[in-house]
XYZ file of C-alpha atoms in Angstrom:
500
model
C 93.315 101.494 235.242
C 96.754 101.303 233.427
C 98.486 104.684 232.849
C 97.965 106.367 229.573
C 101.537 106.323 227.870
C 103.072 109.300 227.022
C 104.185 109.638 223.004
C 108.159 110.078 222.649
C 109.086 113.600 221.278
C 109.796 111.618 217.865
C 106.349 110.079 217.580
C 104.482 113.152 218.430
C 106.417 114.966 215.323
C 105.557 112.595 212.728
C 101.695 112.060 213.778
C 101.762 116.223 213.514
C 103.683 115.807 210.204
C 101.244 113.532 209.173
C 98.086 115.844 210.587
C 99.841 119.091 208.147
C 100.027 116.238 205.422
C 96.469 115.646 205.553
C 95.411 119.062 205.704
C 97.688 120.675 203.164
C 95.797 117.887 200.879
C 92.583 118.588 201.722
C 93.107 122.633 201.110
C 93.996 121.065 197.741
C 91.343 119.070 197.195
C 88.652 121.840 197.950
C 90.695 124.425 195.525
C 90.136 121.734 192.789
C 86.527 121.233 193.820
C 85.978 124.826 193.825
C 87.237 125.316 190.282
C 90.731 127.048 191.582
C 93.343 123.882 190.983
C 96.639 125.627 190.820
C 98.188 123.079 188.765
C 95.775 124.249 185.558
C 97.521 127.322 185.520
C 100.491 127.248 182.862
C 101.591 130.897 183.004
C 101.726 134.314 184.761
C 102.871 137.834 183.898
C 105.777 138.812 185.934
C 107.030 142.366 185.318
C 109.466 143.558 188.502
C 111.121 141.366 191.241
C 111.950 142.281 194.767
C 115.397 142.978 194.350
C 114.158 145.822 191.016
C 111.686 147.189 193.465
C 113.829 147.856 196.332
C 116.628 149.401 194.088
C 114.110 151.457 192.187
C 111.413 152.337 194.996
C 111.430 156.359 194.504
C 110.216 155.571 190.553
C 107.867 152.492 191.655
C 106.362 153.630 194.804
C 102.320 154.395 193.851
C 102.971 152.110 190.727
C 101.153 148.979 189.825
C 103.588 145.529 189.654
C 103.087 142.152 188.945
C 105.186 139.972 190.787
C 105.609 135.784 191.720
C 107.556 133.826 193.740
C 107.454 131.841 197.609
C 105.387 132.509 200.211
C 108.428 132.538 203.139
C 106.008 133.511 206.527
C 102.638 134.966 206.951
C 101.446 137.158 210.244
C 98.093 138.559 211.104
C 95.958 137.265 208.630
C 92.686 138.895 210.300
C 91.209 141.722 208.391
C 95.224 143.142 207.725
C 97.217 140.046 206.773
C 100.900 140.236 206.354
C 103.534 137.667 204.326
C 107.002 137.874 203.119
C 107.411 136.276 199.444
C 110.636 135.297 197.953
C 111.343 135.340 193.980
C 114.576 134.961 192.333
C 116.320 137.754 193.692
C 115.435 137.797 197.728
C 112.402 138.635 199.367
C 109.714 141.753 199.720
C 106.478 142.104 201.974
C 103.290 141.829 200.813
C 100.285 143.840 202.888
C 96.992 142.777 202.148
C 93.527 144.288 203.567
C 90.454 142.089 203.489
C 88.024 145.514 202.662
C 90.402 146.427 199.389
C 90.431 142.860 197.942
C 87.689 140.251 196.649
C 86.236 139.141 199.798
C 86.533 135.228 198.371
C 89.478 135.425 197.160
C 91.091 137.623 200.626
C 89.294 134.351 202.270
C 91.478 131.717 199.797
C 94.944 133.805 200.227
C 94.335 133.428 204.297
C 94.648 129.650 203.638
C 97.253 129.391 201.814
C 100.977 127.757 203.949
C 103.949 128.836 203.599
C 105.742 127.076 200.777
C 103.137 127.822 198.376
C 104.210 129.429 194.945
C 101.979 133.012 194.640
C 101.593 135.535 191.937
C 100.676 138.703 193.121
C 99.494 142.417 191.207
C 99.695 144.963 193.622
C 100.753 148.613 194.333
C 104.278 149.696 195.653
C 103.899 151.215 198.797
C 106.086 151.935 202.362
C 104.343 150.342 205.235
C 104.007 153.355 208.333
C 107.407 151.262 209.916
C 109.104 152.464 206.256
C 109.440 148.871 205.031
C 109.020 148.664 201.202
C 106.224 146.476 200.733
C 103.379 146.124 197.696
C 99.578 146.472 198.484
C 97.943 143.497 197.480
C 95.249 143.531 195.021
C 94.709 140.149 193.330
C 96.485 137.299 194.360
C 96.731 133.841 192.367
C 98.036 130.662 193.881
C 100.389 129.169 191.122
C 101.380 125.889 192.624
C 100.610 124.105 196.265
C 103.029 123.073 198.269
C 102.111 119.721 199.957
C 105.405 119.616 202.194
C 106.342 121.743 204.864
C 109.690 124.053 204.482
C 111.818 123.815 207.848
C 111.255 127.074 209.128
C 115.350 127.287 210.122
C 118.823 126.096 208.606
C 118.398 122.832 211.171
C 115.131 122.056 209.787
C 117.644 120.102 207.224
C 118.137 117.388 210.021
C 121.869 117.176 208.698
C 124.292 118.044 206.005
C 123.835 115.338 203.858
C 120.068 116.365 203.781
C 121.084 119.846 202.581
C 123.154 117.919 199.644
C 120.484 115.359 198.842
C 117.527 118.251 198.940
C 119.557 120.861 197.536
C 116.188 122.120 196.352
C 114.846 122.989 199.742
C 118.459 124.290 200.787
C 118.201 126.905 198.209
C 114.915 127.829 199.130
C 115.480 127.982 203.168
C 119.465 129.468 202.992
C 119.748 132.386 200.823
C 123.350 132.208 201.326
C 123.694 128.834 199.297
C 122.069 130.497 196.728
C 124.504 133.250 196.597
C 127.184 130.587 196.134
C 126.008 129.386 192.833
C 125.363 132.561 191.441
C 129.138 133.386 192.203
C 129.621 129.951 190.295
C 128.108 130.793 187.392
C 129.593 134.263 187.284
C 133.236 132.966 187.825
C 132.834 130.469 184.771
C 131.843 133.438 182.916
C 134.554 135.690 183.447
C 136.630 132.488 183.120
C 135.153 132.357 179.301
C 135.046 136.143 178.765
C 138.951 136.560 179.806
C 140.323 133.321 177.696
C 137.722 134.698 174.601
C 139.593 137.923 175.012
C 142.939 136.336 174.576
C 142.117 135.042 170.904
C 141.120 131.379 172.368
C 138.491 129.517 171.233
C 135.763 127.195 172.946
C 135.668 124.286 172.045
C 133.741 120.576 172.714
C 135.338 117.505 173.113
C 134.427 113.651 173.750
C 133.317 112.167 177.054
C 133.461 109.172 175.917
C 136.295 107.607 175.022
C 137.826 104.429 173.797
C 140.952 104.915 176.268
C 141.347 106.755 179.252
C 144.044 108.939 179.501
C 145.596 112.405 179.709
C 145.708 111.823 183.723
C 146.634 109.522 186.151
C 143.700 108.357 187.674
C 140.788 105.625 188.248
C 137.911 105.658 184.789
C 134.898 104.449 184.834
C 133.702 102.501 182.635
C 130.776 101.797 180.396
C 129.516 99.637 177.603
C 128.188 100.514 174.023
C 125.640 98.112 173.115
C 125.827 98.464 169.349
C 129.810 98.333 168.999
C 129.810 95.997 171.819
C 133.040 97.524 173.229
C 133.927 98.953 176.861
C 134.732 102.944 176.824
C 135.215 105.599 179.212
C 134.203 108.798 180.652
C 136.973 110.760 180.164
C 139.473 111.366 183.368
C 140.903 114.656 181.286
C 140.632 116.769 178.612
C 144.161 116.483 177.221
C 144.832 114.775 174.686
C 141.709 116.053 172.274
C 142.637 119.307 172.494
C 146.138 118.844 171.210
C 145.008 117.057 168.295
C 143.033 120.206 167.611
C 146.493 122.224 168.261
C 147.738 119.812 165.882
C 145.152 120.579 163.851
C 145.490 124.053 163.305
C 143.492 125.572 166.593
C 146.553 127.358 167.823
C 144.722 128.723 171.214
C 141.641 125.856 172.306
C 139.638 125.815 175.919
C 137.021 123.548 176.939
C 134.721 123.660 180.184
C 133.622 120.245 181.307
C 132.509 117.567 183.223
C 135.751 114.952 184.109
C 134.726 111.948 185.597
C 137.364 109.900 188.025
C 136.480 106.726 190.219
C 138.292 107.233 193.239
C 138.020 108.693 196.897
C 135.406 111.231 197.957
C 136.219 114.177 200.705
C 136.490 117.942 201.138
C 138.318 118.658 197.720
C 136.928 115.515 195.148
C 133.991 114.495 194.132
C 133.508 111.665 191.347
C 132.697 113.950 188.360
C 133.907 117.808 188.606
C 134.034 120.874 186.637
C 137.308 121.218 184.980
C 139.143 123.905 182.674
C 141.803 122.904 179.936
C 143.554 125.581 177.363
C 145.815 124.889 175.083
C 147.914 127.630 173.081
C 150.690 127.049 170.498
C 153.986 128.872 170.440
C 153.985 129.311 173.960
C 155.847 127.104 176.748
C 154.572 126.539 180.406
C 156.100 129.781 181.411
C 153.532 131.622 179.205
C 150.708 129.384 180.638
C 152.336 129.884 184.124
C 151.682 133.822 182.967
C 148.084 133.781 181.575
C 147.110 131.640 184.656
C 147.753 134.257 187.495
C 146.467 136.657 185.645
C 143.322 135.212 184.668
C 142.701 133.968 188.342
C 143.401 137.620 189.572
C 141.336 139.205 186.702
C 138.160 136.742 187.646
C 138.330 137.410 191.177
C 137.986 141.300 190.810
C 135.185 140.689 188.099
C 133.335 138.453 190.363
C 133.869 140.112 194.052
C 135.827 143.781 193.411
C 138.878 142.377 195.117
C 141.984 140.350 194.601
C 142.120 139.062 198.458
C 139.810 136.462 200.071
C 139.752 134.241 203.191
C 141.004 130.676 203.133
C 140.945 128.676 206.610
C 141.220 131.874 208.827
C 144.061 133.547 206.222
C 143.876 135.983 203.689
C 145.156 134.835 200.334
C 146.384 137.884 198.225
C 145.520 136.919 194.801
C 147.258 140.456 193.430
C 150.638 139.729 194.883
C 153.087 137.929 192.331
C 152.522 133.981 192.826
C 155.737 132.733 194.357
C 157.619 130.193 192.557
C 159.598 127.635 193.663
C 160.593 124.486 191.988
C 160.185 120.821 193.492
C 163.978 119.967 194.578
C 163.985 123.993 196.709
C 160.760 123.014 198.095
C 161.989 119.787 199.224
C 165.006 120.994 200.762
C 163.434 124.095 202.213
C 161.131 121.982 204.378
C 162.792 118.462 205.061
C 166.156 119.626 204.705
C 166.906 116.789 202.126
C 168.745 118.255 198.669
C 167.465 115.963 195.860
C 170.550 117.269 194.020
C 173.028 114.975 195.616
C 170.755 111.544 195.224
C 172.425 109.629 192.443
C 170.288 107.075 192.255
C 167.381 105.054 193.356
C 168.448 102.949 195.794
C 169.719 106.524 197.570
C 166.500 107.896 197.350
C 165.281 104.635 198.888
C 166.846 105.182 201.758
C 166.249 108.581 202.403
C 162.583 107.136 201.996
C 163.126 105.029 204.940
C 164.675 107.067 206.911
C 162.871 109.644 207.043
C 159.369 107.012 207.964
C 158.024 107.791 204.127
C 156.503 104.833 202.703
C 156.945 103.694 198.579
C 155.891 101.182 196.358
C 158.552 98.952 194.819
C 157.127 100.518 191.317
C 158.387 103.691 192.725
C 161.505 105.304 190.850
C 163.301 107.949 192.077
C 161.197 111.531 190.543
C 157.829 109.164 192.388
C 160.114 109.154 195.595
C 160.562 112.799 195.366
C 157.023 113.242 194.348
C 156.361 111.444 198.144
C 158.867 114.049 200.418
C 157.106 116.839 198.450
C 153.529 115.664 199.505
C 154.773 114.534 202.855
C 156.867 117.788 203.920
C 155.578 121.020 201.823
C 152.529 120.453 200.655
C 150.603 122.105 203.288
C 153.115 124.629 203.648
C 152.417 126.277 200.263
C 149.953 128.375 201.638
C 149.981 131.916 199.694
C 149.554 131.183 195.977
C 152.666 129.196 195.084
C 153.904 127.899 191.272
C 155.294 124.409 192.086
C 157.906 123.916 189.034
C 160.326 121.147 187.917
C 158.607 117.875 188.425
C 160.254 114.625 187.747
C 159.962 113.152 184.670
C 158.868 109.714 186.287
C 155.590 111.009 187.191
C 154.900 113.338 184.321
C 154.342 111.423 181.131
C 152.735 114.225 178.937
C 155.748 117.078 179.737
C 158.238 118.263 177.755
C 161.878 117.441 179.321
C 164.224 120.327 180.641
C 166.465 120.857 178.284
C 169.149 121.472 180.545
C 168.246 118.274 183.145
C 166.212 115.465 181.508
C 165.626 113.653 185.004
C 163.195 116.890 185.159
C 160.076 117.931 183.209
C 158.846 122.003 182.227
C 155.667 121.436 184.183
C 154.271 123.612 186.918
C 151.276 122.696 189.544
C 149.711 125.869 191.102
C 148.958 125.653 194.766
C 147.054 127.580 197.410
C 146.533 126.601 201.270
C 148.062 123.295 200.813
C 145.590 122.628 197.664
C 146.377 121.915 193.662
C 144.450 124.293 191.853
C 145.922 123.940 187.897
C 148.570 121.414 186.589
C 150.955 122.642 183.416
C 153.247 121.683 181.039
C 155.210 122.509 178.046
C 153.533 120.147 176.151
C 155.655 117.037 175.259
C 155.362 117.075 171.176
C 158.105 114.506 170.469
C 156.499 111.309 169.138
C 159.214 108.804 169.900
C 159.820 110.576 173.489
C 155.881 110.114 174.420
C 155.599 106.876 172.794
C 158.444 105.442 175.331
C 156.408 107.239 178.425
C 153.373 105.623 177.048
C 155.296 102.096 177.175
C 156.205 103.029 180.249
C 152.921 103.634 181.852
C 151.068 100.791 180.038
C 153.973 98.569 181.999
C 152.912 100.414 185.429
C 149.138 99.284 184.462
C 150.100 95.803 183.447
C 151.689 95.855 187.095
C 148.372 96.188 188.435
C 148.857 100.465 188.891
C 145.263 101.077 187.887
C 145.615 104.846 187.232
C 148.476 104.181 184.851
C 147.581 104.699 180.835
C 147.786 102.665 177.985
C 149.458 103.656 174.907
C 147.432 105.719 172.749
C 147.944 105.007 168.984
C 146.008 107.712 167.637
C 147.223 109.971 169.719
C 150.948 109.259 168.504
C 149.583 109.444 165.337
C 148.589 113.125 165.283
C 151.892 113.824 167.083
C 153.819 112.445 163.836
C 151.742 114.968 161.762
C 153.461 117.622 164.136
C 152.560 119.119 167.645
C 153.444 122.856 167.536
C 155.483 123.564 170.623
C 152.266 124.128 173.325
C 151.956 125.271 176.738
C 148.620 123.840 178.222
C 147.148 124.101 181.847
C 144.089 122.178 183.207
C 142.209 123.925 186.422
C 140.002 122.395 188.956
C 137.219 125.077 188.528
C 135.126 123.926 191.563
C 138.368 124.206 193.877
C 138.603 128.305 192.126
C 134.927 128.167 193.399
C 135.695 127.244 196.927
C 138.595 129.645 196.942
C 136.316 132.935 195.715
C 133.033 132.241 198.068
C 134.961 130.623 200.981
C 133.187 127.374 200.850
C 134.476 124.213 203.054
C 134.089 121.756 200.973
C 133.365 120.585 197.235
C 130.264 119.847 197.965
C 129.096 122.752 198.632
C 129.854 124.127 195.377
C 128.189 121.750 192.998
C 124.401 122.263 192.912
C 124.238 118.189 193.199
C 127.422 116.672 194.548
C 127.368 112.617 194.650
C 126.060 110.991 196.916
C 125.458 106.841 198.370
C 121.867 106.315 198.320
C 120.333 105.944 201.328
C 118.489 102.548 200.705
């Protein structure tokens, strides 16, 4: 008589997932035959939540509520049943006696899983352990839940199944939820401070007929009825100016960006990003409004102007340091941009010192490379990067007292770009030449380069005002304020390859 086979650990959990599959739809299937399908019900009074009941016990306790949310776990369930449900603002117990509820319906709630959505009238009461709990009285089932939560954080067999089920995530890891809730409250302090400062919101195109404002990778798209190829836009740029030009003197926008390159720890293929624009001022006045509206936001959102980055506290409320490009440089690799003359100098600094270029590479890109390769990283506290080269800054305004160099700052903290700023370049003849320039780059085959935008010269020759403008990465400010690893974990749906 051959040996009967013993099942691997991995078959015997999907013939039980299978066996709670069958039976979850079968509890359906006799609510429906009994008259009590959940999904008929369209709506339920909800007057207190968990959170309002804790905070205001001493008024509630002895009080009817109505309440709905999660069933989370469930214990006893003789003749005393217990169950923890979760609604929008964290969790409360639930105590239910079969002798002071409809026996039928005391029989239904002792069937119902975990998972499945409730909406409960009851009495606020403190359980003999002092928990604050609500006496059951009626219960309604509001929806059935056919799948299984995981009962822990590794029920979500791996990270990319927290990202891809974001909506079990939230439900299983109240801390994720916290996250987005800080989100949303940063973006609107973000909007309350700039509305305080006279700016307005604004909307602008996604599409667009050319990319640019940016150097980086569009995607692109097709219009059907004007049969032409456009763009998601890479940046908000250059449609707010127009409005500057226009008459807006201070304009912000919030908004999706779109970029099609490399995806890690700090990008993500569309992002969240800030842009204001304000007349009569120059990038030291944006350089200004910046740190403080970063250190206002963070004491809105958490009380404090110091969080942890990597192990470090980052002291949002002492004065940013600033440093410019060629200091930087020298201060960590020694070599003083000041004395290179030209670029076949700066090539050979390149190569001595192992750093690799592109032939398109001038001199301010060459620079651009010893900054990323020696100091990046080291800018750890929050750090104003000024003076970048006018090579690989096409939309700043030249130093007046060293046109190799641009009035343009790039705000970093722990080794990451948070905001990018200029004076804005509002010389028509100046930015059509970097235009050339960079349409030459893209005819090269330099595929984040941009092509010369007519329009956009256009409004220029109306008359830019001078303008300081910043852009932000508002999911990195995200990261920064709740302490989160990675991008991902600050957008509610980051991208992500499908899995077939």
């Amino acid at each position: 008589m051959a040996e009967k086979k013993e099942k691997s650990p991995q078959m015997q959990e999907e013939q039980d997932m299978r066996e709670i599959l069958r039976v979850r739809r079968e509890k359906l299937r006799e609510l429906q035959e009994s008259g009590n399908d959940p999904y008929q019900i369209t709506k339920y009074p909800v007057d207190n939540d968990s959170a309002a009941i804790k905070a205001n016990f001493d008024q509630l306790e002895g009080k009817p509520v109505s309440i709905a949310g999660r069933m989370m776990s469930k214990r006893g369930m003789g003749k005393v049943s217990f169950c923890d449900l979760q609604d929008r603002s964290g969790r409360i117990q639930l105590y239910a006696r079969k002798d002071e509820m409809d026996e039928a319906e005391y029989n239904r709630f002792k069937k119902y899983d975990i998972g499945d959505i409730l909406g409960v009238q009851g009495v606020v009461f403190r359980t003999q352990r002092g928990e604050m709990s609500v006496r059951v009285e009626k219960v309604t089932l509001l929806s059935k839940s056919l799948l299984p939560l995981p009962e822990k954080y590794h029920g979500l067999k791996d990270t990319d199944a927290r990202y891809r089920q974001r909506y079990v995530d939230l439900i299983v890891n109240p801390e994720v939820k916290d996250v987005f809730v800080k989100r949303s409250q940063i973006i609107s302090a973000i909007r309350e401070y700039l509305d305080s400062h006279a700016f307005l919101e604004v909307e602008t195109p996604v599409l667009h007929n050319q990319a640019g404002g940016a150097a980086a990778r569009p995607f692109i798209t097709h219009h059907n009825t004007l049969d032409i190829d456009m763009y998601l836009r890479i940046a908000l740029e250059l449609h707010l100016k127009r409005l500057i030009v226009g008459g807006f003197d201070r304009v912000y926008e919030i908004g999706r960006t779109f970029r099609n390159e490399g995806m890690d720890t700090r990008h993500n293929p569309e992002f969240t990003m800030l842009e204001a624009y304000q007349a009569f001022t120059d990038f030291n006045g944006m350089m200004d409004l910046t740190e403080d509206m970063i250190r206002t936001v963070a004491h809105k959102v958490l009380g404090t102007g110091k969080v942890e980055r990597n192990g470090v506290e980052i002291d949002l409320d002492q004065p940013f340091t600033r440093i410019s490009m060629v200091e930087a440089v020298q201060k960590y690799s020694g070599v003083d941009f000041t004395q290179v003359k030209d670029l076949e100098q700066a090539r050979a600094l390149a190569k001595e010192h192992h750093i690799e270029y592109e032939e398109r590479h001038k001199k301010g890109d060459i620079l651009n490379l010893f900054f990323e390769t020696y100091c990046e990283d080291k800018l750890v506290q929050p750090t104003f990067l000024t003076g970048h080269p006018v090579d690989i800054s096409p939309l700043s305004k030249r130093c007046k007292d060293d046109p190799e160099y641009t009035e343009r700052f790039e705000l970093f903290i722990c080794g990451a770009e948070y905001v990018n700023a200029f004076s804005e370049l509002n010389d028509p003849i100046d930015q059509r030449g970097r235009f050339e320039a960079q349409a030459a780059l893209k005819a090269a085959g330099d595929d984040e380069a941009c092509d010369v935008d007519e329009d956009f010269l256009t409004a220029l020759e109306y008359g830019l005002p001078p303008t300081g403008g910043m852009g932000m990465g508002v999911d990195r400010l995200v990261m920064l304020l709740t302490g989160a690893a990675s991008i991902r974990d600050v957008l509610l749906f980051p991208t992500m390859k499908p899995l077939d």
